[in-house]
Amino acid sequence: MKISYAGICGSDLHIYHGSHPFVKYPRVIGHEFAGVIEAVGDGVSASRIGQRVSVDPVVSCGHCYPCSIGRSNICHNLQVVGVHREGGFSEFCCVPDSLAYNVPDNINAPAAAMVEPFSIAANMLNRTGASARDVALVYGAGPIGLTVVQVLKGVYGVKKLIVADRLDSRLKGALENGADVVVNNSEKELASWLQEQGIAPTLVIDAACHPSIFAEATQIAAPAGRIGLMGFPAETSSVVQRFLNAKELTVYASRLNNKLFPTVIDWMASGKIQPHKLISHRFDFHDIKQALNLFETNPMACCKVLLQFDEE
Ligand SMILES: [Zn+2]
Ligand SMILES: [Zn+2]
């Protein structure tokens, strides 16, 4: 495929700096991308040439235990495009036919590159479930947190949505993307603030991923609440089991996405989610160093930074 746009993600910075645990070099980075099919290999219908597609980066084996129970995103032999095989920060990329999902005309090229980041939110909320009865609390209003915010409001219509972050500029972004209430948890002690407000979240999503959050989430969650964990901190978290059992809390972990590209593409096509609200910058791909640097050093100014390879 000929790439049109690719998004920069936090994990790309780790690969760029050589601090990602799973990568072998050399590697073409990039797992959030979209473009147009330029040529096909043996066994793939030539009718696919010219189709506009977004690529699910999750490559699974199809025969291990997780694959056999429909959990292919945690396949034993998992390969992620842009991590274990060549990715989308390139003018051309070769991907498996089955992972190139057609994108309808009302989703433009930059939005098509946003399907993957939304698939992360889709998978998390598919794991926890969400409904109009939920009072949801999202930790972190960065790019991933904001995709969760948009899906919680636009798709699931949760009753009340609270977002906690340590940066006021990001909280402003949370309000613009559907949060009902925001709180700066570097200024206010979150547990007591929630108590003052009479808020007991039934669904807590950690998109900020500091190890202290998991422990706090078990304290503040309502009875029968669900907690969704998104990040990969390696530090120990001091969770008190009593909170889990006294309230019968359920904890869900989520990684990548489990075949949710068609779902996200439908949400986008029907206007339930707004990818353009999250795109803060676009760079010509020749300026990738500048783009990576901005994304890394100025989280106040950026949400999703896209590289542009080819204008459709
Ligand atoms: Zn990503
Ligand atoms: Zn497998």
PDB file of C-alpha atoms and ligand atoms in Angstrom:
ATOM      1  CA  MET A   1       0.000   0.000   0.000  1.00  0.00           C
ATOM      2  CA  LYS A   2       0.929   3.608  -0.525  1.00  0.00           C
ATOM      3  CA  ILE A   3       0.728   5.360   2.826  1.00  0.00           C
ATOM      4  CA  SER A   4      -1.228   8.611   3.102  1.00  0.00           C
ATOM      5  CA  TYR A   5      -1.040   9.378   6.848  1.00  0.00           C
ATOM      6  CA  ALA A   6       0.541   7.783   9.909  1.00  0.00           C
ATOM      7  CA  GLY A   7       0.106   8.748  13.559  1.00  0.00           C
ATOM      8  CA  ILE A   8       2.833   9.052  16.179  1.00  0.00           C
ATOM      9  CA  CYS A   9       2.236   7.124  19.401  1.00  0.00           C
ATOM     10  CA  GLY A  10       4.138   7.052  22.715  1.00  0.00           C
ATOM     11  CA  SER A  11       5.464   3.561  21.979  1.00  0.00           C
ATOM     12  CA  ASP A  12       7.015   4.854  18.730  1.00  0.00           C
ATOM     13  CA  LEU A  13       9.225   7.157  20.800  1.00  0.00           C
ATOM     14  CA  HIS A  14      10.504   4.176  22.785  1.00  0.00           C
ATOM     15  CA  ILE A  15      11.353   2.367  19.558  1.00  0.00           C
ATOM     16  CA  TYR A  16      13.007   5.515  18.214  1.00  0.00           C
ATOM     17  CA  HIS A  17      15.152   5.881  21.337  1.00  0.00           C
ATOM     18  CA  GLY A  18      16.000   2.182  21.549  1.00  0.00           C
ATOM     19  CA  SER A  19      14.153   1.702  24.848  1.00  0.00           C
ATOM     20  CA  HIS A  20      11.317  -0.561  23.634  1.00  0.00           C
ATOM     21  CA  PRO A  21      11.577  -4.083  25.081  1.00  0.00           C
ATOM     22  CA  PHE A  22      10.332  -6.094  22.062  1.00  0.00           C
ATOM     23  CA  VAL A  23      11.912  -4.467  19.026  1.00  0.00           C
ATOM     24  CA  LYS A  24      14.728  -5.838  16.889  1.00  0.00           C
ATOM     25  CA  TYR A  25      16.529  -3.302  14.691  1.00  0.00           C
ATOM     26  CA  PRO A  26      16.605  -2.102  12.016  1.00  0.00           C
ATOM     27  CA  ARG A  27      12.878  -1.419  12.041  1.00  0.00           C
ATOM     28  CA  VAL A  28      10.471   0.858  10.180  1.00  0.00           C
ATOM     29  CA  ILE A  29       8.274   2.275  12.972  1.00  0.00           C
ATOM     30  CA  GLY A  30       4.539   3.086  12.718  1.00  0.00           C
ATOM     31  CA  HIS A  31       1.426   1.127  13.700  1.00  0.00           C
ATOM     32  CA  GLU A  32      -1.267   3.783  13.146  1.00  0.00           C
ATOM     33  CA  PHE A  33      -1.610   4.309   9.419  1.00  0.00           C
ATOM     34  CA  ALA A  34      -3.826   4.386   6.384  1.00  0.00           C
ATOM     35  CA  GLY A  35      -3.393   4.625   2.634  1.00  0.00           C
ATOM     36  CA  VAL A  36      -4.324   3.105  -0.715  1.00  0.00           C
ATOM     37  CA  ILE A  37      -3.618  -0.407  -1.994  1.00  0.00           C
ATOM     38  CA  GLU A  38      -1.068  -0.118  -4.773  1.00  0.00           C
ATOM     39  CA  ALA A  39      -0.334  -3.765  -5.601  1.00  0.00           C
ATOM     40  CA  VAL A  40      -1.303  -7.221  -4.338  1.00  0.00           C
ATOM     41  CA  GLY A  41       0.580 -10.460  -3.791  1.00  0.00           C
ATOM     42  CA  ASP A  42      -0.317 -14.017  -4.794  1.00  0.00           C
ATOM     43  CA  GLY A  43      -3.752 -15.143  -3.665  1.00  0.00           C
ATOM     44  CA  VAL A  44      -5.128 -11.631  -3.139  1.00  0.00           C
ATOM     45  CA  SER A  45      -7.868 -10.350  -5.454  1.00  0.00           C
ATOM     46  CA  ALA A  46      -6.658  -7.674  -7.879  1.00  0.00           C
ATOM     47  CA  SER A  47      -9.963  -5.888  -7.191  1.00  0.00           C
ATOM     48  CA  ARG A  48      -8.366  -4.615  -3.993  1.00  0.00           C
ATOM     49  CA  ILE A  49      -5.997  -2.352  -5.928  1.00  0.00           C
ATOM     50  CA  GLY A  50      -7.027   1.277  -5.451  1.00  0.00           C
ATOM     51  CA  GLN A  51      -9.037   0.618  -2.270  1.00  0.00           C
ATOM     52  CA  ARG A  52      -8.577   3.089   0.591  1.00  0.00           C
ATOM     53  CA  VAL A  53      -7.666   1.147   3.718  1.00  0.00           C
ATOM     54  CA  SER A  54      -6.734   1.450   7.366  1.00  0.00           C
ATOM     55  CA  VAL A  55      -4.414  -1.242   8.753  1.00  0.00           C
ATOM     56  CA  ASP A  56      -4.974  -3.260  11.906  1.00  0.00           C
ATOM     57  CA  PRO A  57      -1.392  -3.798  13.159  1.00  0.00           C
ATOM     58  CA  VAL A  58      -2.215  -6.945  15.169  1.00  0.00           C
ATOM     59  CA  VAL A  59      -0.890 -10.074  13.412  1.00  0.00           C
ATOM     60  CA  SER A  60      -1.857 -13.334  15.133  1.00  0.00           C
ATOM     61  CA  CYS A  61      -1.095 -17.016  14.438  1.00  0.00           C
ATOM     62  CA  GLY A  62      -4.663 -18.354  14.537  1.00  0.00           C
ATOM     63  CA  HIS A  63      -3.872 -21.634  16.310  1.00  0.00           C
ATOM     64  CA  CYS A  64      -2.518 -20.935  19.832  1.00  0.00           C
ATOM     65  CA  TYR A  65      -4.715 -20.990  22.970  1.00  0.00           C
ATOM     66  CA  PRO A  66      -5.672 -17.257  22.994  1.00  0.00           C
ATOM     67  CA  CYS A  67      -6.374 -17.370  19.241  1.00  0.00           C
ATOM     68  CA  SER A  68      -8.507 -20.520  19.703  1.00  0.00           C
ATOM     69  CA  ILE A  69     -10.764 -18.748  22.218  1.00  0.00           C
ATOM     70  CA  GLY A  70     -11.141 -15.599  20.115  1.00  0.00           C
ATOM     71  CA  ARG A  71      -8.500 -13.525  21.909  1.00  0.00           C
ATOM     72  CA  SER A  72      -6.085 -13.136  19.006  1.00  0.00           C
ATOM     73  CA  ASN A  73      -4.744  -9.761  20.198  1.00  0.00           C
ATOM     74  CA  ILE A  74      -2.846 -11.590  22.946  1.00  0.00           C
ATOM     75  CA  CYS A  75      -1.660 -14.373  20.631  1.00  0.00           C
ATOM     76  CA  HIS A  76       1.366 -16.345  21.848  1.00  0.00           C
ATOM     77  CA  ASN A  77       3.088 -15.546  18.578  1.00  0.00           C
ATOM     78  CA  LEU A  78       1.856 -11.953  18.387  1.00  0.00           C
ATOM     79  CA  GLN A  79       3.479  -9.651  15.881  1.00  0.00           C
ATOM     80  CA  VAL A  80       2.667  -5.975  15.759  1.00  0.00           C
ATOM     81  CA  VAL A  81       3.182  -4.072  12.530  1.00  0.00           C
ATOM     82  CA  GLY A  82       5.692  -1.303  13.252  1.00  0.00           C
ATOM     83  CA  VAL A  83       7.127  -3.206  16.221  1.00  0.00           C
ATOM     84  CA  HIS A  84       7.931  -6.777  15.142  1.00  0.00           C
ATOM     85  CA  ARG A  85       7.617  -6.152  11.387  1.00  0.00           C
ATOM     86  CA  GLU A  86       8.041  -3.142   9.134  1.00  0.00           C
ATOM     87  CA  GLY A  87       5.486  -0.416   9.800  1.00  0.00           C
ATOM     88  CA  GLY A  88       3.882   2.647   8.338  1.00  0.00           C
ATOM     89  CA  PHE A  89       6.444   5.456   8.691  1.00  0.00           C
ATOM     90  CA  SER A  90       7.307   4.894   5.074  1.00  0.00           C
ATOM     91  CA  GLU A  91       5.925   5.826   1.662  1.00  0.00           C
ATOM     92  CA  PHE A  92       5.044   2.173   0.999  1.00  0.00           C
ATOM     93  CA  CYS A  93       4.311  -0.751   3.290  1.00  0.00           C
ATOM     94  CA  CYS A  94       3.399  -4.403   2.755  1.00  0.00           C
ATOM     95  CA  VAL A  95       0.668  -5.767   5.042  1.00  0.00           C
ATOM     96  CA  PRO A  96      -1.493  -8.914   5.213  1.00  0.00           C
ATOM     97  CA  ASP A  97      -4.633  -8.653   3.059  1.00  0.00           C
ATOM     98  CA  SER A  98      -6.937  -9.561   5.955  1.00  0.00           C
ATOM     99  CA  LEU A  99      -5.683  -6.666   8.086  1.00  0.00           C
ATOM    100  CA  ALA A 100      -6.264  -3.933   5.488  1.00  0.00           C
ATOM    101  CA  TYR A 101      -9.814  -2.729   6.196  1.00  0.00           C
ATOM    102  CA  ASN A 102     -11.684  -0.729   3.588  1.00  0.00           C
ATOM    103  CA  VAL A 103     -12.608   2.778   4.622  1.00  0.00           C
ATOM    104  CA  PRO A 104     -15.777   4.483   3.294  1.00  0.00           C
ATOM    105  CA  ASP A 105     -15.560   7.788   1.400  1.00  0.00           C
ATOM    106  CA  ASN A 106     -16.921   9.846   4.292  1.00  0.00           C
ATOM    107  CA  ILE A 107     -13.829   9.013   6.377  1.00  0.00           C
ATOM    108  CA  ASN A 108     -10.945  11.054   4.966  1.00  0.00           C
ATOM    109  CA  ALA A 109      -7.283  10.017   4.979  1.00  0.00           C
ATOM    110  CA  PRO A 110      -6.185  11.658   8.268  1.00  0.00           C
ATOM    111  CA  ALA A 111      -9.229  10.181  10.048  1.00  0.00           C
ATOM    112  CA  ALA A 112      -8.473   6.755   8.560  1.00  0.00           C
ATOM    113  CA  ALA A 113      -5.075   6.882  10.300  1.00  0.00           C
ATOM    114  CA  MET A 114      -6.942   7.417  13.599  1.00  0.00           C
ATOM    115  CA  VAL A 115      -8.813   4.079  13.524  1.00  0.00           C
ATOM    116  CA  GLU A 116      -5.997   2.297  15.402  1.00  0.00           C
ATOM    117  CA  PRO A 117      -5.839   4.698  18.377  1.00  0.00           C
ATOM    118  CA  PHE A 118      -9.639   4.478  18.706  1.00  0.00           C
ATOM    119  CA  SER A 119      -9.403   0.678  18.522  1.00  0.00           C
ATOM    120  CA  ILE A 120      -7.405   0.803  21.779  1.00  0.00           C
ATOM    121  CA  ALA A 121     -10.323   2.561  23.501  1.00  0.00           C
ATOM    122  CA  ALA A 122     -12.802   0.223  21.797  1.00  0.00           C
ATOM    123  CA  ASN A 123     -10.984  -2.845  23.128  1.00  0.00           C
ATOM    124  CA  MET A 124     -10.735  -1.481  26.663  1.00  0.00           C
ATOM    125  CA  LEU A 125     -14.449  -0.646  26.796  1.00  0.00           C
ATOM    126  CA  ASN A 126     -15.378  -3.890  25.103  1.00  0.00           C
ATOM    127  CA  ARG A 127     -13.613  -5.635  27.991  1.00  0.00           C
ATOM    128  CA  THR A 128     -15.216  -3.599  30.798  1.00  0.00           C
ATOM    129  CA  GLY A 129     -18.572  -2.993  29.162  1.00  0.00           C
ATOM    130  CA  ALA A 130     -20.170   0.447  29.478  1.00  0.00           C
ATOM    131  CA  SER A 131     -23.741   1.701  29.512  1.00  0.00           C
ATOM    132  CA  ALA A 132     -25.957   4.712  30.144  1.00  0.00           C
ATOM    133  CA  ARG A 133     -26.116   3.661  33.816  1.00  0.00           C
ATOM    134  CA  ASP A 134     -22.376   4.197  34.300  1.00  0.00           C
ATOM    135  CA  VAL A 135     -20.669   7.006  36.131  1.00  0.00           C
ATOM    136  CA  ALA A 136     -17.255   6.810  34.485  1.00  0.00           C
ATOM    137  CA  LEU A 137     -13.936   8.230  35.635  1.00  0.00           C
ATOM    138  CA  VAL A 138     -11.041   8.418  33.177  1.00  0.00           C
ATOM    139  CA  TYR A 139      -7.510   9.044  34.425  1.00  0.00           C
ATOM    140  CA  GLY A 140      -5.414  10.864  31.832  1.00  0.00           C
ATOM    141  CA  ALA A 141      -6.536  13.239  29.086  1.00  0.00           C
ATOM    142  CA  GLY A 142      -3.741  12.541  26.627  1.00  0.00           C
ATOM    143  CA  PRO A 143      -4.459  11.085  23.171  1.00  0.00           C
ATOM    144  CA  ILE A 144      -5.511   7.651  24.517  1.00  0.00           C
ATOM    145  CA  GLY A 145      -7.610   9.078  27.364  1.00  0.00           C
ATOM    146  CA  LEU A 146      -9.443  11.342  24.943  1.00  0.00           C
ATOM    147  CA  THR A 147     -10.310   8.474  22.595  1.00  0.00           C
ATOM    148  CA  VAL A 148     -11.811   6.711  25.640  1.00  0.00           C
ATOM    149  CA  VAL A 149     -13.717   9.905  26.533  1.00  0.00           C
ATOM    150  CA  GLN A 150     -15.165  10.204  23.023  1.00  0.00           C
ATOM    151  CA  VAL A 151     -16.231   6.543  22.917  1.00  0.00           C
ATOM    152  CA  LEU A 152     -17.748   6.599  26.427  1.00  0.00           C
ATOM    153  CA  LYS A 153     -19.925   9.577  25.499  1.00  0.00           C
ATOM    154  CA  GLY A 154     -20.515   9.171  21.766  1.00  0.00           C
ATOM    155  CA  VAL A 155     -20.994   5.406  21.622  1.00  0.00           C
ATOM    156  CA  TYR A 156     -22.047   4.258  25.103  1.00  0.00           C
ATOM    157  CA  GLY A 157     -23.711   7.458  26.353  1.00  0.00           C
ATOM    158  CA  VAL A 158     -22.551   7.098  29.955  1.00  0.00           C
ATOM    159  CA  LYS A 159     -24.628   9.053  32.467  1.00  0.00           C
ATOM    160  CA  LYS A 160     -21.743  11.043  33.868  1.00  0.00           C
ATOM    161  CA  LEU A 161     -18.125  11.294  32.737  1.00  0.00           C
ATOM    162  CA  ILE A 162     -15.359  12.649  34.981  1.00  0.00           C
ATOM    163  CA  VAL A 163     -11.782  13.131  33.741  1.00  0.00           C
ATOM    164  CA  ALA A 164      -8.748  13.560  36.012  1.00  0.00           C
ATOM    165  CA  ASP A 165      -5.401  14.868  34.761  1.00  0.00           C
ATOM    166  CA  ARG A 166      -2.499  16.897  36.133  1.00  0.00           C
ATOM    167  CA  LEU A 167      -2.440  19.415  33.264  1.00  0.00           C
ATOM    168  CA  ASP A 168      -5.168  22.045  32.904  1.00  0.00           C
ATOM    169  CA  SER A 169      -4.595  22.309  29.139  1.00  0.00           C
ATOM    170  CA  ARG A 170      -5.407  18.614  28.810  1.00  0.00           C
ATOM    171  CA  LEU A 171      -8.505  18.952  30.996  1.00  0.00           C
ATOM    172  CA  LYS A 172      -9.737  21.631  28.620  1.00  0.00           C
ATOM    173  CA  GLY A 173      -9.333  19.059  25.849  1.00  0.00           C
ATOM    174  CA  ALA A 174     -11.333  16.559  27.901  1.00  0.00           C
ATOM    175  CA  LEU A 175     -14.258  19.012  28.178  1.00  0.00           C
ATOM    176  CA  GLU A 176     -14.115  19.640  24.420  1.00  0.00           C
ATOM    177  CA  ASN A 177     -14.303  15.891  23.796  1.00  0.00           C
ATOM    178  CA  GLY A 178     -17.285  15.065  26.006  1.00  0.00           C
ATOM    179  CA  ALA A 179     -16.279  15.084  29.689  1.00  0.00           C
ATOM    180  CA  ASP A 180     -18.998  16.422  32.015  1.00  0.00           C
ATOM    181  CA  VAL A 181     -16.682  17.250  34.918  1.00  0.00           C
ATOM    182  CA  VAL A 182     -12.900  17.587  35.070  1.00  0.00           C
ATOM    183  CA  VAL A 183     -10.552  17.655  38.019  1.00  0.00           C
ATOM    184  CA  ASN A 184      -6.870  18.502  38.308  1.00  0.00           C
ATOM    185  CA  ASN A 185      -5.559  15.718  40.564  1.00  0.00           C
ATOM    186  CA  SER A 186      -2.242  17.466  41.155  1.00  0.00           C
ATOM    187  CA  GLU A 187      -4.192  20.251  42.914  1.00  0.00           C
ATOM    188  CA  LYS A 188      -6.945  18.204  44.564  1.00  0.00           C
ATOM    189  CA  GLU A 189      -6.801  14.903  46.402  1.00  0.00           C
ATOM    190  CA  LEU A 190      -9.026  12.879  44.115  1.00  0.00           C
ATOM    191  CA  ALA A 191     -10.596  10.435  46.587  1.00  0.00           C
ATOM    192  CA  SER A 192     -11.754  13.170  48.977  1.00  0.00           C
ATOM    193  CA  TRP A 193     -12.848  15.439  46.131  1.00  0.00           C
ATOM    194  CA  LEU A 194     -15.055  12.645  44.731  1.00  0.00           C
ATOM    195  CA  GLN A 195     -16.505  12.061  48.186  1.00  0.00           C
ATOM    196  CA  GLU A 196     -17.317  15.782  48.585  1.00  0.00           C
ATOM    197  CA  GLN A 197     -19.056  15.715  45.211  1.00  0.00           C
ATOM    198  CA  GLY A 198     -20.941  12.531  46.103  1.00  0.00           C
ATOM    199  CA  ILE A 199     -19.458  10.718  43.105  1.00  0.00           C
ATOM    200  CA  ALA A 200     -18.728   6.971  43.240  1.00  0.00           C
ATOM    201  CA  PRO A 201     -17.541   5.849  39.801  1.00  0.00           C
ATOM    202  CA  THR A 202     -18.976   2.558  38.551  1.00  0.00           C
ATOM    203  CA  LEU A 203     -16.340   2.409  35.814  1.00  0.00           C
ATOM    204  CA  VAL A 204     -12.742   3.617  36.223  1.00  0.00           C
ATOM    205  CA  ILE A 205     -10.370   3.659  33.247  1.00  0.00           C
ATOM    206  CA  ASP A 206      -6.672   4.270  33.795  1.00  0.00           C
ATOM    207  CA  ALA A 207      -5.262   5.897  30.670  1.00  0.00           C
ATOM    208  CA  ALA A 208      -2.536   7.725  32.615  1.00  0.00           C
ATOM    209  CA  CYS A 209      -0.785   4.582  33.800  1.00  0.00           C
ATOM    210  CA  HIS A 210       1.085   5.634  36.900  1.00  0.00           C
ATOM    211  CA  PRO A 211       1.370   2.642  39.302  1.00  0.00           C
ATOM    212  CA  SER A 212      -0.321   4.602  42.127  1.00  0.00           C
ATOM    213  CA  ILE A 213      -3.525   4.864  40.088  1.00  0.00           C
ATOM    214  CA  PHE A 214      -4.535   1.209  40.253  1.00  0.00           C
ATOM    215  CA  ALA A 215      -4.470   1.306  44.064  1.00  0.00           C
ATOM    216  CA  GLU A 216      -6.444   4.558  44.170  1.00  0.00           C
ATOM    217  CA  ALA A 217      -8.972   3.192  41.671  1.00  0.00           C
ATOM    218  CA  THR A 218      -9.812   0.286  43.996  1.00  0.00           C
ATOM    219  CA  GLN A 219     -10.511   2.833  46.765  1.00  0.00           C
ATOM    220  CA  ILE A 220     -12.766   5.147  44.802  1.00  0.00           C
ATOM    221  CA  ALA A 221     -14.720   2.650  42.697  1.00  0.00           C
ATOM    222  CA  ALA A 222     -18.363   2.006  43.594  1.00  0.00           C
ATOM    223  CA  PRO A 223     -19.510  -1.469  44.726  1.00  0.00           C
ATOM    224  CA  ALA A 224     -19.677  -3.776  41.686  1.00  0.00           C
ATOM    225  CA  GLY A 225     -17.434  -1.303  39.873  1.00  0.00           C
ATOM    226  CA  ARG A 226     -15.098  -2.206  37.031  1.00  0.00           C
ATOM    227  CA  ILE A 227     -11.539  -0.999  36.619  1.00  0.00           C
ATOM    228  CA  GLY A 228      -9.814  -0.939  33.230  1.00  0.00           C
ATOM    229  CA  LEU A 229      -6.019  -0.746  33.023  1.00  0.00           C
ATOM    230  CA  MET A 230      -4.404   0.411  29.796  1.00  0.00           C
ATOM    231  CA  GLY A 231      -0.684   1.000  30.329  1.00  0.00           C
ATOM    232  CA  PHE A 232       2.425  -1.045  31.003  1.00  0.00           C
ATOM    233  CA  PRO A 233       4.076   0.365  34.130  1.00  0.00           C
ATOM    234  CA  ALA A 234       6.715  -2.047  35.431  1.00  0.00           C
ATOM    235  CA  GLU A 235       6.647  -0.731  38.996  1.00  0.00           C
ATOM    236  CA  THR A 236       4.780  -2.434  41.825  1.00  0.00           C
ATOM    237  CA  SER A 237       1.311  -1.180  42.651  1.00  0.00           C
ATOM    238  CA  SER A 238       0.145  -1.402  46.291  1.00  0.00           C
ATOM    239  CA  VAL A 239      -3.408  -2.631  45.839  1.00  0.00           C
ATOM    240  CA  VAL A 240      -5.330  -3.525  49.008  1.00  0.00           C
ATOM    241  CA  GLN A 241      -7.271  -6.726  48.392  1.00  0.00           C
ATOM    242  CA  ARG A 242      -9.939  -5.739  50.911  1.00  0.00           C
ATOM    243  CA  PHE A 243     -11.272  -3.029  48.583  1.00  0.00           C
ATOM    244  CA  LEU A 244     -11.506  -5.501  45.727  1.00  0.00           C
ATOM    245  CA  ASN A 245     -13.403  -8.113  47.716  1.00  0.00           C
ATOM    246  CA  ALA A 246     -15.560  -5.844  49.866  1.00  0.00           C
ATOM    247  CA  LYS A 247     -16.982  -4.248  46.724  1.00  0.00           C
ATOM    248  CA  GLU A 248     -16.613  -7.239  44.369  1.00  0.00           C
ATOM    249  CA  LEU A 249     -14.663  -5.081  41.947  1.00  0.00           C
ATOM    250  CA  THR A 250     -13.617  -6.468  38.585  1.00  0.00           C
ATOM    251  CA  VAL A 251     -10.257  -5.530  37.073  1.00  0.00           C
ATOM    252  CA  TYR A 252      -9.725  -5.724  33.328  1.00  0.00           C
ATOM    253  CA  ALA A 253      -6.476  -5.467  31.433  1.00  0.00           C
ATOM    254  CA  SER A 254      -6.497  -4.532  27.764  1.00  0.00           C
ATOM    255  CA  ARG A 255      -3.878  -4.707  25.056  1.00  0.00           C
ATOM    256  CA  LEU A 256      -4.087  -3.529  21.437  1.00  0.00           C
ATOM    257  CA  ASN A 257      -7.425  -4.530  19.872  1.00  0.00           C
ATOM    258  CA  ASN A 258      -9.267  -7.743  19.117  1.00  0.00           C
ATOM    259  CA  LYS A 259     -10.577  -7.352  15.545  1.00  0.00           C
ATOM    260  CA  LEU A 260     -12.379  -4.106  16.303  1.00  0.00           C
ATOM    261  CA  PHE A 261     -11.428  -2.135  13.183  1.00  0.00           C
ATOM    262  CA  PRO A 262     -14.853  -2.690  11.523  1.00  0.00           C
ATOM    263  CA  THR A 263     -16.548  -1.466  14.717  1.00  0.00           C
ATOM    264  CA  VAL A 264     -14.434   1.700  14.915  1.00  0.00           C
ATOM    265  CA  ILE A 265     -14.845   2.400  11.185  1.00  0.00           C
ATOM    266  CA  ASP A 266     -18.647   2.183  11.670  1.00  0.00           C
ATOM    267  CA  TRP A 267     -18.487   4.598  14.630  1.00  0.00           C
ATOM    268  CA  MET A 268     -16.493   7.057  12.538  1.00  0.00           C
ATOM    269  CA  ALA A 269     -18.671   6.730   9.448  1.00  0.00           C
ATOM    270  CA  SER A 270     -21.819   7.351  11.522  1.00  0.00           C
ATOM    271  CA  GLY A 271     -20.341  10.351  13.356  1.00  0.00           C
ATOM    272  CA  LYS A 272     -20.375   8.808  16.847  1.00  0.00           C
ATOM    273  CA  ILE A 273     -16.701   9.663  17.308  1.00  0.00           C
ATOM    274  CA  GLN A 274     -14.766  12.680  15.968  1.00  0.00           C
ATOM    275  CA  PRO A 275     -11.168  11.806  15.072  1.00  0.00           C
ATOM    276  CA  HIS A 276     -10.395  15.299  13.763  1.00  0.00           C
ATOM    277  CA  LYS A 277     -10.834  16.803  17.211  1.00  0.00           C
ATOM    278  CA  LEU A 278      -7.797  14.840  18.355  1.00  0.00           C
ATOM    279  CA  ILE A 279      -5.438  15.736  15.495  1.00  0.00           C
ATOM    280  CA  SER A 280      -3.357  18.667  16.751  1.00  0.00           C
ATOM    281  CA  HIS A 281      -0.507  18.640  14.230  1.00  0.00           C
ATOM    282  CA  ARG A 282       0.392  17.390  10.776  1.00  0.00           C
ATOM    283  CA  PHE A 283       3.960  17.219   9.494  1.00  0.00           C
ATOM    284  CA  ASP A 284       5.348  16.315   6.111  1.00  0.00           C
ATOM    285  CA  PHE A 285       7.111  12.968   6.647  1.00  0.00           C
ATOM    286  CA  HIS A 286      10.469  14.518   5.789  1.00  0.00           C
ATOM    287  CA  ASP A 287      10.130  16.494   9.028  1.00  0.00           C
ATOM    288  CA  ILE A 288       9.711  13.375  11.186  1.00  0.00           C
ATOM    289  CA  LYS A 289      12.490  14.398  13.598  1.00  0.00           C
ATOM    290  CA  GLN A 290      10.724  17.679  14.302  1.00  0.00           C
ATOM    291  CA  ALA A 291       7.400  15.829  14.717  1.00  0.00           C
ATOM    292  CA  LEU A 292       8.833  13.268  17.168  1.00  0.00           C
ATOM    293  CA  ASN A 293      10.563  16.023  19.102  1.00  0.00           C
ATOM    294  CA  LEU A 294       7.402  18.101  19.429  1.00  0.00           C
ATOM    295  CA  PHE A 295       5.381  15.066  20.521  1.00  0.00           C
ATOM    296  CA  GLU A 296       7.986  14.153  23.121  1.00  0.00           C
ATOM    297  CA  THR A 297       8.791  17.558  24.583  1.00  0.00           C
ATOM    298  CA  ASN A 298       5.531  19.451  24.437  1.00  0.00           C
ATOM    299  CA  PRO A 299       2.606  17.352  25.728  1.00  0.00           C
ATOM    300  CA  MET A 300       0.759  20.583  26.566  1.00  0.00           C
ATOM    301  CA  ALA A 301       0.632  21.571  22.892  1.00  0.00           C
ATOM    302  CA  CYS A 302       0.020  18.185  21.235  1.00  0.00           C
ATOM    303  CA  CYS A 303      -2.623  15.601  21.043  1.00  0.00           C
ATOM    304  CA  LYS A 304      -2.272  13.360  17.990  1.00  0.00           C
ATOM    305  CA  VAL A 305       0.590  14.248  15.655  1.00  0.00           C
ATOM    306  CA  LEU A 306       0.271  12.864  12.114  1.00  0.00           C
ATOM    307  CA  LEU A 307       2.893  12.376   9.434  1.00  0.00           C
ATOM    308  CA  GLN A 308       1.664  13.114   5.947  1.00  0.00           C
ATOM    309  CA  PHE A 309       3.073  11.011   3.108  1.00  0.00           C
ATOM    310  CA  ASP A 310       0.718  11.640   0.257  1.00  0.00           C
ATOM    311  CA  GLU A 311      -2.318  13.905  -0.150  1.00  0.00           C
ATOM    312  CA  GLU A 312      -5.265  11.856  -1.393  1.00  0.00           C
TER     313      GLU A 312
HETATM  314 ZN    ZN B   1      -0.413   3.612  19.204  1.00  0.00          ZN
HETATM  315 ZN    ZN B   2      -2.097 -17.185  18.195  1.00  0.00          ZN
END
